[in-house]
Coordinates of C-alpha atoms and ligand atoms in Angstrom, one line a residue:
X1 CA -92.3 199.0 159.1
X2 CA -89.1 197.9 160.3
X3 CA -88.1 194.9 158.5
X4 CA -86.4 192.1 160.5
X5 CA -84.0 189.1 159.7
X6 CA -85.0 185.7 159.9
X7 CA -83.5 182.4 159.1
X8 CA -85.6 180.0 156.4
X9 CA -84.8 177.0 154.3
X10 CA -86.0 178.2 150.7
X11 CA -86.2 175.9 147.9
X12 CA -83.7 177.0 144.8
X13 CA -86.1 175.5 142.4
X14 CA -89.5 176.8 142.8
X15 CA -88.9 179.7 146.5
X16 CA -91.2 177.4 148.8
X17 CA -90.1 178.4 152.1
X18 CA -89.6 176.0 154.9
X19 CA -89.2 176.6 158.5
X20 CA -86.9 173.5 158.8
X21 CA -84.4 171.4 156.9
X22 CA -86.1 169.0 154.4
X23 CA -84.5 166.5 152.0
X24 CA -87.2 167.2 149.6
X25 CA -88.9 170.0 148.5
X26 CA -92.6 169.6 149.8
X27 CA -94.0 171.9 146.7
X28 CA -92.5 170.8 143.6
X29 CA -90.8 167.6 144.5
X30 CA -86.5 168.5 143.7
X31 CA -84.3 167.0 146.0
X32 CA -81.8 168.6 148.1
X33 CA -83.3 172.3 147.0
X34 CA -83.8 173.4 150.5
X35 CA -81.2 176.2 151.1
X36 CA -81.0 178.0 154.8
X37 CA -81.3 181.6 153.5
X38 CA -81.2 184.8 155.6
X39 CA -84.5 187.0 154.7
X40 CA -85.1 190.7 155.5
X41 CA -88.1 190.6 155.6
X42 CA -91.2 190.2 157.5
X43 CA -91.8 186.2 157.8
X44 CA -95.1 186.0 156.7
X45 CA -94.7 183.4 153.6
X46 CA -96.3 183.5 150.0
X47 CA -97.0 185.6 147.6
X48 CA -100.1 188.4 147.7
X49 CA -99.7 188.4 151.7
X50 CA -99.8 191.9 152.7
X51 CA -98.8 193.4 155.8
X52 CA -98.9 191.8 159.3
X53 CA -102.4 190.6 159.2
X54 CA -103.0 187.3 160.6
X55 CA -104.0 184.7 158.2
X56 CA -107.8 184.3 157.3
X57 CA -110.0 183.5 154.6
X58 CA -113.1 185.6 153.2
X59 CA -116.5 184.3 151.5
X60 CA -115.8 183.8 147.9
X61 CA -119.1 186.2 147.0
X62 CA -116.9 189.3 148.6
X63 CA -113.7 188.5 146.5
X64 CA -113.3 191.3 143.9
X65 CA -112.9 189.6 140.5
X66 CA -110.7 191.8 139.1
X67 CA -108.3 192.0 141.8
X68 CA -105.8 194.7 141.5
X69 CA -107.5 196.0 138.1
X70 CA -106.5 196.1 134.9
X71 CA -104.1 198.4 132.7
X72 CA -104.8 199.2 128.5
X73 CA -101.6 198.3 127.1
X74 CA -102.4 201.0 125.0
X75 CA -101.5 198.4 121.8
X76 CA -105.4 197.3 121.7
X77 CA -103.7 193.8 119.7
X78 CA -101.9 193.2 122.8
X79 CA -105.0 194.1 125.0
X80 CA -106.7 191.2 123.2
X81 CA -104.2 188.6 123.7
X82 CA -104.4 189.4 127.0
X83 CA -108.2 189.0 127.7
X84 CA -109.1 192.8 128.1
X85 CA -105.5 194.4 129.4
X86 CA -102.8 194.3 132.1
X87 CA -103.7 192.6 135.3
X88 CA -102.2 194.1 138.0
X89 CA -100.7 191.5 140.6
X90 CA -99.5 189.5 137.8
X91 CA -96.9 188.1 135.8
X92 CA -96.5 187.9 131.9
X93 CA -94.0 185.5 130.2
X94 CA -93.4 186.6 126.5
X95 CA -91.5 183.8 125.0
X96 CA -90.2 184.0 121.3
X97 CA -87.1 183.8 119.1
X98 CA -84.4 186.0 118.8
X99 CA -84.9 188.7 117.0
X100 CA -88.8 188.3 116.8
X101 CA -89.6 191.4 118.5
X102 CA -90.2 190.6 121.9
X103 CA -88.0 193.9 123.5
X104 CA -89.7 196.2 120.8
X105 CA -93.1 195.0 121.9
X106 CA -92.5 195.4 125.3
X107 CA -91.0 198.9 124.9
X108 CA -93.5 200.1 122.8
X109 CA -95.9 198.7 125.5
X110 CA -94.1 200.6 128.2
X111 CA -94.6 204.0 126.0
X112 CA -97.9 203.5 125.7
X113 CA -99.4 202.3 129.0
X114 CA -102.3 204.0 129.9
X115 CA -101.2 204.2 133.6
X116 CA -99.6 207.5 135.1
X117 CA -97.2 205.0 137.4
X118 CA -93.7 204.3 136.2
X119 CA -92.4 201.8 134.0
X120 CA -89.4 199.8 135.3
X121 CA -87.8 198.8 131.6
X122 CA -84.8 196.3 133.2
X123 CA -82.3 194.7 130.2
X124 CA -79.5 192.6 130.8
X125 CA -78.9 192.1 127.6
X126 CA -78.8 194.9 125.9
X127 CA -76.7 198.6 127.3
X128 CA -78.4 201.7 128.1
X129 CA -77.5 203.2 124.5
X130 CA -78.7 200.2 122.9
X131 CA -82.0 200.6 124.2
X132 CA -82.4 204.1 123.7
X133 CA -81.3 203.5 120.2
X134 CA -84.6 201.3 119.8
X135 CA -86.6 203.9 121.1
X136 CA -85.5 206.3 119.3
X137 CA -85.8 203.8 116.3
X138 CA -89.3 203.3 117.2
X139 CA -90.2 207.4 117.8
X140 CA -91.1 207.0 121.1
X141 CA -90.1 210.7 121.6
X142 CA -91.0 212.2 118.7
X143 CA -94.6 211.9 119.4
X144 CA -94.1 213.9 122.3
X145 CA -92.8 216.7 120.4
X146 CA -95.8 216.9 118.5
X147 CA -94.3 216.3 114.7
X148 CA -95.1 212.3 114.6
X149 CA -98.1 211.6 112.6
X150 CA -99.7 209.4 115.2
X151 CA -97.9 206.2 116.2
X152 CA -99.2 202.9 113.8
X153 CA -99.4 201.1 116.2
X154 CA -102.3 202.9 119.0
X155 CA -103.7 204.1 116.0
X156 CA -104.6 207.3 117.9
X157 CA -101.8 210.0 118.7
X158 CA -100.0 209.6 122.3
X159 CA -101.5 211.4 124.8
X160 CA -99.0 214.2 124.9
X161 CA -96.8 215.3 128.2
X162 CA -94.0 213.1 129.2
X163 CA -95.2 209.5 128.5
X164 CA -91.6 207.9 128.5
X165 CA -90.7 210.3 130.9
X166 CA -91.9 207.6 132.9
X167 CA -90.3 204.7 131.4
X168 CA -87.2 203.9 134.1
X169 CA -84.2 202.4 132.2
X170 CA -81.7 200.1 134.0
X171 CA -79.5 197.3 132.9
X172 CA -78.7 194.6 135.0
X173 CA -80.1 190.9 135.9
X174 CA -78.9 191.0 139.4
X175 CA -81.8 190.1 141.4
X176 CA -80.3 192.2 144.5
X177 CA -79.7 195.3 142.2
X178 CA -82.7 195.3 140.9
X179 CA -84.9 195.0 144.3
X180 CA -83.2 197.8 145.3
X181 CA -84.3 199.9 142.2
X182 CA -87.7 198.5 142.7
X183 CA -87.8 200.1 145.8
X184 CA -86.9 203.7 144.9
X185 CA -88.8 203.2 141.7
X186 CA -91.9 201.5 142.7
X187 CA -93.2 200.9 139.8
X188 CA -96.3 199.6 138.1
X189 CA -95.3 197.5 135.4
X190 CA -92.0 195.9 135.2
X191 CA -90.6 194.6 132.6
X192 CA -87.3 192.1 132.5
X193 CA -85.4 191.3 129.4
X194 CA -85.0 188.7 129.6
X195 CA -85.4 186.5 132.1
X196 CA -82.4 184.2 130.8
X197 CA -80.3 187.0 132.2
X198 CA -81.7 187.0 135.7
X199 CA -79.0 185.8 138.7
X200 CA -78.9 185.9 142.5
X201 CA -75.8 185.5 144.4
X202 CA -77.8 183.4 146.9
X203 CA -77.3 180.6 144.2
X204 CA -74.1 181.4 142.4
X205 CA -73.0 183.7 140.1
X206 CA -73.9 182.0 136.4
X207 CA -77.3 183.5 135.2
X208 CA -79.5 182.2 133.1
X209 CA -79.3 178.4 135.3
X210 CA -83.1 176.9 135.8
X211 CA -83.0 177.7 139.2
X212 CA -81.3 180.9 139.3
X213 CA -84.3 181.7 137.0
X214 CA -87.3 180.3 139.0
X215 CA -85.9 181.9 142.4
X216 CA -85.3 185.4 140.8
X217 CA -88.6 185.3 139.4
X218 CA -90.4 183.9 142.0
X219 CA -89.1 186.9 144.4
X220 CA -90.0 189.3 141.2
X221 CA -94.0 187.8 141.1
X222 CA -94.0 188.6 144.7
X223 CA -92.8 192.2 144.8
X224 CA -95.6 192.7 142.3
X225 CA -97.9 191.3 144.3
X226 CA -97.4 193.0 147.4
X227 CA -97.2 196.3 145.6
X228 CA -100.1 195.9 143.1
X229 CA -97.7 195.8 139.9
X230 CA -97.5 193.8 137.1
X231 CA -94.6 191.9 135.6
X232 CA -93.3 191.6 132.0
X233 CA -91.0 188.5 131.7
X234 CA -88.9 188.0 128.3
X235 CA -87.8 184.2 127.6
X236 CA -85.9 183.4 124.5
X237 CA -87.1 179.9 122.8
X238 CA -85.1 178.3 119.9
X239 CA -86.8 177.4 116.9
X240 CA -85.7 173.5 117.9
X241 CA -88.3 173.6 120.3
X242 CA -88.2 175.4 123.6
X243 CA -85.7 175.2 125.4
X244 CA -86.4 173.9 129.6
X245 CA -85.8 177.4 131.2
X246 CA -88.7 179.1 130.4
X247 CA -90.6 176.1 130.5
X248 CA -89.7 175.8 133.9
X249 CA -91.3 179.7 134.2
X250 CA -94.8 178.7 132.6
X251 CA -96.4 177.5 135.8
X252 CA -95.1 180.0 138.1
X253 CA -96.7 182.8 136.1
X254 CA -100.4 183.7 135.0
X255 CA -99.8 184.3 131.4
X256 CA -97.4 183.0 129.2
X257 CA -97.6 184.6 125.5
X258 CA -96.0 183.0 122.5
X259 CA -94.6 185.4 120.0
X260 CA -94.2 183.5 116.0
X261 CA -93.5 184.4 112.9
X262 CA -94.8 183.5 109.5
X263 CA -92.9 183.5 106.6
X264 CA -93.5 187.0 106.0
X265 CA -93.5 190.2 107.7
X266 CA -96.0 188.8 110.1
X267 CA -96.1 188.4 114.0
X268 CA -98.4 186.6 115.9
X269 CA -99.0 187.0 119.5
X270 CA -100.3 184.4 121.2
X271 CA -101.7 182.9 124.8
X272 CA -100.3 179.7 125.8
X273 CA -101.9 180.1 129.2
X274 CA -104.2 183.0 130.4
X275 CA -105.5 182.9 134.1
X276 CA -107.6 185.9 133.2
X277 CA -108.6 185.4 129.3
X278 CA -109.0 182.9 127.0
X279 CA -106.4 181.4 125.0
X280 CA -108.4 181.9 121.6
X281 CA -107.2 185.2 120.5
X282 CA -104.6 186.0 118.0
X283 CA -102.5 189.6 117.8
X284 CA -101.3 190.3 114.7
X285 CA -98.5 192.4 113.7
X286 CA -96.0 193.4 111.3
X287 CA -92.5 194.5 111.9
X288 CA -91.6 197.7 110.0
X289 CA -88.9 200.2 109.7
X290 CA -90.6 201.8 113.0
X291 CA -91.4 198.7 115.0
X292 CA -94.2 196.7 115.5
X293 CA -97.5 197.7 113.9
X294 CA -101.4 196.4 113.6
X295 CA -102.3 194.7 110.3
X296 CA -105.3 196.7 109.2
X297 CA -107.5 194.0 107.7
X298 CA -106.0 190.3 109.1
X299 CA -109.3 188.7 107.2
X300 CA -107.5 189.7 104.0
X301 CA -104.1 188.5 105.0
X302 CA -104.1 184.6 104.7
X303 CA -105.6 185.0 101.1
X304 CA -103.8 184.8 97.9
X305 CA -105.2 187.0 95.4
X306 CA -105.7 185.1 92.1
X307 CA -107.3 185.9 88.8
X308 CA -109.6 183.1 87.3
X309 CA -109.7 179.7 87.8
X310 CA -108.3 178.4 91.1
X311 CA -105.4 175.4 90.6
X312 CA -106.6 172.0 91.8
X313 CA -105.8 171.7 95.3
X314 CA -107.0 175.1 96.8
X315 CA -110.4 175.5 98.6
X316 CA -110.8 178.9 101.1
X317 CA -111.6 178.5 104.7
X318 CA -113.7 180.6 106.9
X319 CA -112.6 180.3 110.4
X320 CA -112.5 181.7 113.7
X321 CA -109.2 182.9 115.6
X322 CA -110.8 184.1 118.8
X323 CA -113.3 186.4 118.3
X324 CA -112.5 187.4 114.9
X325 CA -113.5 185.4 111.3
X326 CA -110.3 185.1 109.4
X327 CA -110.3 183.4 105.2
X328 CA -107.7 181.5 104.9
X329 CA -106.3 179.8 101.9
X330 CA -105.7 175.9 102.1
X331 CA -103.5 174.1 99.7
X332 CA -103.3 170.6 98.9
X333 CA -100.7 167.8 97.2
X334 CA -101.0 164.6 96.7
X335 CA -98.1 162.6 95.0
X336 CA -97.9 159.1 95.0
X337 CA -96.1 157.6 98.6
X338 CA -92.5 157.8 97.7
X339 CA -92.2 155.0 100.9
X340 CA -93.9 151.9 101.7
X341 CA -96.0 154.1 104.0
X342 CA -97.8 157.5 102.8
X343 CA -97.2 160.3 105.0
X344 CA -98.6 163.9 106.1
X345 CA -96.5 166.7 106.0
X346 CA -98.3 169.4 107.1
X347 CA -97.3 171.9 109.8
X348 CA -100.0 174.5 109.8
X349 CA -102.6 172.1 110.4
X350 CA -102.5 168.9 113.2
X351 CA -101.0 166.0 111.1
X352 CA -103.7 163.6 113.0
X353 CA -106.8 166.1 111.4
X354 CA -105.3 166.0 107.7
X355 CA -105.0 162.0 108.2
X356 CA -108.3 161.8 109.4
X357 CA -110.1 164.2 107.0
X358 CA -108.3 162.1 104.1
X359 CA -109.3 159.0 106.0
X360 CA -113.0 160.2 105.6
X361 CA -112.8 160.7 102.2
X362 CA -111.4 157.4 101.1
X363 CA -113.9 155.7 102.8
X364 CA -116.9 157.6 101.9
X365 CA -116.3 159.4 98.3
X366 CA -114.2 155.9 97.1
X367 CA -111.2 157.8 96.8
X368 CA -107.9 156.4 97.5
X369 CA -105.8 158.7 99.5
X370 CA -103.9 156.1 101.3
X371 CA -101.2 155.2 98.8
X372 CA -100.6 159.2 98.6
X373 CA -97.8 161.2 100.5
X374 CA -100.0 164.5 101.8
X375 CA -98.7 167.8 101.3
X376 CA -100.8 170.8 103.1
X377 CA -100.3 174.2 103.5
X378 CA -102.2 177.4 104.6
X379 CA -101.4 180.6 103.2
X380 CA -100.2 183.2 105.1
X381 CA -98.2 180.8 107.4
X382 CA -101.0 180.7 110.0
X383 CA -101.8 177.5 112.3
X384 CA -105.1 176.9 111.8
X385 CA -106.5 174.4 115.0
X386 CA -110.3 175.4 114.9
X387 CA -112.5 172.5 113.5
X388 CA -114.2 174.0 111.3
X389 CA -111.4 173.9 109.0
X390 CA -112.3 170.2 108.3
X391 CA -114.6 170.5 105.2
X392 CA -112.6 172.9 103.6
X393 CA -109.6 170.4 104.3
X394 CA -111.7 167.6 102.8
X395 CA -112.7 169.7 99.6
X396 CA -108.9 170.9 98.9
X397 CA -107.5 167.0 99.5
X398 CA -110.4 166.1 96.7
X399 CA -109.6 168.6 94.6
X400 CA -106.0 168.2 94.8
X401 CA -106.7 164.3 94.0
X402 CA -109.0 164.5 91.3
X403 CA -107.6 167.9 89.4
X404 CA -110.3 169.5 89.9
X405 CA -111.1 173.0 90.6
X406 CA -112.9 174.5 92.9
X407 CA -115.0 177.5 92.2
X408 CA -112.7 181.1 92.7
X409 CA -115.2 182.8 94.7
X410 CA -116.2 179.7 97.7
X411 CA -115.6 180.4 101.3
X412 CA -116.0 177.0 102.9
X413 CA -117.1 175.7 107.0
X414 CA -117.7 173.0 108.4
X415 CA -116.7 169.8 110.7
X416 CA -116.5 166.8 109.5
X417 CA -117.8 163.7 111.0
X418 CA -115.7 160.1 110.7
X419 CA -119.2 158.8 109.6
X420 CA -119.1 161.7 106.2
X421 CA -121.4 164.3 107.9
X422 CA -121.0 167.7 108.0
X423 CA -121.4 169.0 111.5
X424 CA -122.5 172.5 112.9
X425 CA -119.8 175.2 113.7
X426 CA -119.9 177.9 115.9
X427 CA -120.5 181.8 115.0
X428 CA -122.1 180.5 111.1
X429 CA -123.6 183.9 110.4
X430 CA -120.3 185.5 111.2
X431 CA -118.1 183.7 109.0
X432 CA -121.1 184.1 106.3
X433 CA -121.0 187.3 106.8
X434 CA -117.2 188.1 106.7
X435 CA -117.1 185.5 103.8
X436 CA -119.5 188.4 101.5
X437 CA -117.7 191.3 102.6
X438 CA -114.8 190.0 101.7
X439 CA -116.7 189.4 97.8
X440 CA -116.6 185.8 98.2
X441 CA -120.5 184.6 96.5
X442 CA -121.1 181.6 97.6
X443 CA -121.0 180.1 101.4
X444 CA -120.8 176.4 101.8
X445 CA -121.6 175.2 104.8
X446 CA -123.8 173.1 107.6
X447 CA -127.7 173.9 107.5
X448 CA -127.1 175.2 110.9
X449 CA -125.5 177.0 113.6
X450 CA -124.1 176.1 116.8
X451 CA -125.9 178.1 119.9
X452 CA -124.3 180.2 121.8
X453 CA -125.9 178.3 125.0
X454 CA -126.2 174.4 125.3
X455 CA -129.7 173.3 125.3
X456 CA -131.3 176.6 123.0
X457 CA -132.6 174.8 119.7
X458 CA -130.0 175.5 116.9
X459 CA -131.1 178.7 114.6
X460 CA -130.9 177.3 110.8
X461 CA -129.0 179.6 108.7
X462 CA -130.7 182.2 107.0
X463 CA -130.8 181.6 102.6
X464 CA -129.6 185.0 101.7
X465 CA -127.6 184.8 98.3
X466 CA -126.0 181.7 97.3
X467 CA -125.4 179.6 100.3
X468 CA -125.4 175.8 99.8
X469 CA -126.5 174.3 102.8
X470 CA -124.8 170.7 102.9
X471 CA -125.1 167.8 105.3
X472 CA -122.4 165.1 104.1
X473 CA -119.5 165.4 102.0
X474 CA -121.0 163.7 99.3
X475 CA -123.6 166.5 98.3
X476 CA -120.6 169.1 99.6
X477 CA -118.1 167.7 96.7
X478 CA -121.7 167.1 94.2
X479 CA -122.4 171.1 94.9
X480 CA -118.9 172.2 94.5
X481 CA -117.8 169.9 91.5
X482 CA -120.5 168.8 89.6
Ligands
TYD1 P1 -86.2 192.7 119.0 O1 -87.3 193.4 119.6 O2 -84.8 193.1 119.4 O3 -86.3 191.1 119.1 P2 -86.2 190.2 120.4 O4 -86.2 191.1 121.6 O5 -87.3 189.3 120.3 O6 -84.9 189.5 120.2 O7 -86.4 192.9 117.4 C1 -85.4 192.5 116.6 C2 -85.6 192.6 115.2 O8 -86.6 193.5 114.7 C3 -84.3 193.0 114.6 O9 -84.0 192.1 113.6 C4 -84.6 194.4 114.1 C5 -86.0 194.4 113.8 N1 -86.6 195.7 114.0 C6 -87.2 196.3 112.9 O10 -87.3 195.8 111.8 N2 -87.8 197.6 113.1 C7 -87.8 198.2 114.3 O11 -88.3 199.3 114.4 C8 -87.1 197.6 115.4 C9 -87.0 198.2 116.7 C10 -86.5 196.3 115.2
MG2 MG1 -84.6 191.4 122.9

């Protein structure tokens, strides 16, 4: 199809496209965006349009909900984050600090696709060599030759002929260069590193400006969705906070994935936003000597492994991260308010929880928390937002108040209630269950489950072993301390 050119205002800050001069950008609201712009193109607007066909809508029953399809990452972790796989047609934003991992997870991701299409890898950071260099760091060729033991991380050996023959290398952030090589490419997954690096001349020649960004990518999210590819996007973020640009880059695409690290070896992967998944699930990894790889037992990793008597102050959590049950270690301090005013300091769990789980206590177990400065932590370095963290909270603030310890072998659940109950939580016989394989005795807990559908009568839990069943804190502290 011959392509013609047409003359368009486009918006610098977000690609709307107008057919006239407008002082304000009708889509996202910037002023003075509107830029006449010469496109080769065919003038049909938006993304996902295909083709000359004139514009009309289909009955929502005949929409095919997966669209374009999905694509196995081939790293099942990543698979997870990302509800079930690639989606084609869309676009990925993996954000993280320098140096976190973000170019070796995407290159290991691009070895191991399970697609036959090529792999666009585009860095304008990093020189041809450079890159190589990782992949040769990370034996993405040696598995090919047949003498690599099977890669760590797809935990089953590449399929053998020519997977990173595939892989197309090319190092530039020039938005005009790279359309070009997506055209004699074609690829099926792209994958830009990073995105800070992108730059059009339509708007200047200094990359990495908010707008230089949202255009390039804008005109990137709709190559792949004209041609049924999917789009990696790499964003740096500073440990300050995150910086505007790929803030700016969250709502143009589907799923934005948030790459942290503990303050160990470990990496978590995780979904800020997920048009096609849920936001629950956690990838873990660890970086090695030969990139990233899957942590065999996660349930095992947030635990400290401790020989008798527990000091005052710890109580173990059993808690869900996504679909999995993970025990974590909580650890509390209370020292008397060094201020006027006590504080929280607790970054692993919301500040607002602890002050309310210790606000609980003090009013219903009589036990002044309010002239106390509250230290908590969670082993492992994880962030633990699920509620049924609560009780366990409660039991490690009382224990850390009174110098008392709790029992070594206790996996705790539960949700506290401002009035001192202790409240269902979801998936109980799971986190029992994980809770004994992992050779923790006794389960403390609500009497019951939450079901699975609103309106089904709750199952009570069944008494197998030593579960204490507990419906206020009260009898909770009277099981665990008396
Ligand atoms: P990298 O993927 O370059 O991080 P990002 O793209 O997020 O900036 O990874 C950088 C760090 O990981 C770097 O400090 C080196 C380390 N690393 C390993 O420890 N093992 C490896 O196999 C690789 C490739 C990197
Ligand atoms: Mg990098």
């Amino acid at each position: 199809m011959k392509k013609q050119k047409t003359l368009i205002f486009k918006c610098s800050a977000c690609g709307h496209e107008e057919a006239k001069w407008l002082g304000r950008c009708p889509e996202c609201g910037d002023w003075n965006t509107l830029i006449e712009t010469a496109v080769s193109r065919s003038p049909e607007p938006g993304p996902g349009s295909k083709g000359k066909v004139p514009p009309q809508s289909i009955p929502l029953s005949a929409v095919d909900p997966q669209e374009g399809g999905r694509i196995g990452s081939g790293i099942p972790e990543l698979d997870r984050v990302l509800g079930g796989g690639i989606m084609k047609r869309s676009a990925i934003l993996v954000g993280g600090e320098p140096g976190i991992g973000k170019s070796t997870l995407l290159l290991q991701a691009a070895a191991a696709a399970e697609t036959r299409g090529r792999i666009l890898y585009i860095s304008g950071e990093e020189s041809l060599g450079q890159v190589r260099m990782r992949a040769d760091r990370l034996g993405l060729f040696e598995s090919e030759k047949g003498n690599a033991p099977g890669d760590p991380l797809l935990k089953r050996n590449s399929p053998p002929g020519g997977n990173t023959a595939r892989i197309e290398l090319c190092c530039t952030g020039k938005l005009e260069d790279i359309e070009t090589i997506l055209e004699a490419v074609k690829p099926v997954i792209i994958m830009v590193d990073s995105a800070q690096t992108l730059h059009t001349a339509e708007l200047g020649v200094v990359p990495g400006t908010i707008n230089q960004m949202k255009y390039c990518t804008y005109e990137l999210i709709s190559w792949v969705k004209e041609h049924d590819a999917a789009l990696f996007l790499v964003a740096h973020v500073t440990k300050e906070g995150l910086i505007s640009g790929p803030k700016a880059l969250e709502h143009m695409v589907d799923t934005v994935l948030y790459f942290e690290q503990n303050d160990g070896d470990c990496r978590f992967l995780r979904a800020a936003k997920n048009r096609f998944g849920s936001v629950d699930e956690l990838g873990i990894f660890t970086m090695g000597e030969r990139g990233l790889s899957v942590v065999e037992d996660p349930s095992l990793l947030f635990l400290i492994n401790r020989e008798g008597e527990l000091p005052p102050g710890v109580a173990t959590a059993a808690v869900l991260e996504g679909s999995r049950t993970l025990l974590v270690e909580i650890q509390a301090l209370t020292v008397p308010a060094k201020g006027s005013m006590s504080r929280v300091f607790s970054d692993r769990i919301d500040s607002a929880r602890v002050s309310r789980v210790a606000a609980t206590l003090e009013k219903h177990l009589k036990l002044r928390l309010s002239d106390q400065d509250l230290y908590i932590n969670v082993a492992g370095g994880i962030r633990i937002a699920e509620v049924g963290v609560e009780l366990a909270l409660g039991c490690a603030l009382y224990s850390a108040k009174t110098g008392l310890s709790l029992p070594g072998r206790a996996a705790i659940a539960g949700e506290l209630s401002l009035a001192g109950e202790v409240r269902p939580v979801r998936r109980l016989e799971g986190r029992i269950k994980t809770s004994r394989s992992l050779g923790f005795d006794t389960f403390l807990g609500p009497a019951r489950d939450i079901p699975d559908r609103p309106g089904e009568s709750p199952p009570p839990v069944k008494e197998t072993g030593k579960i204490i069943a507990v419906g206020d804190l009260k009898s909770a502290v009277k099981a665990l301390f008396s």
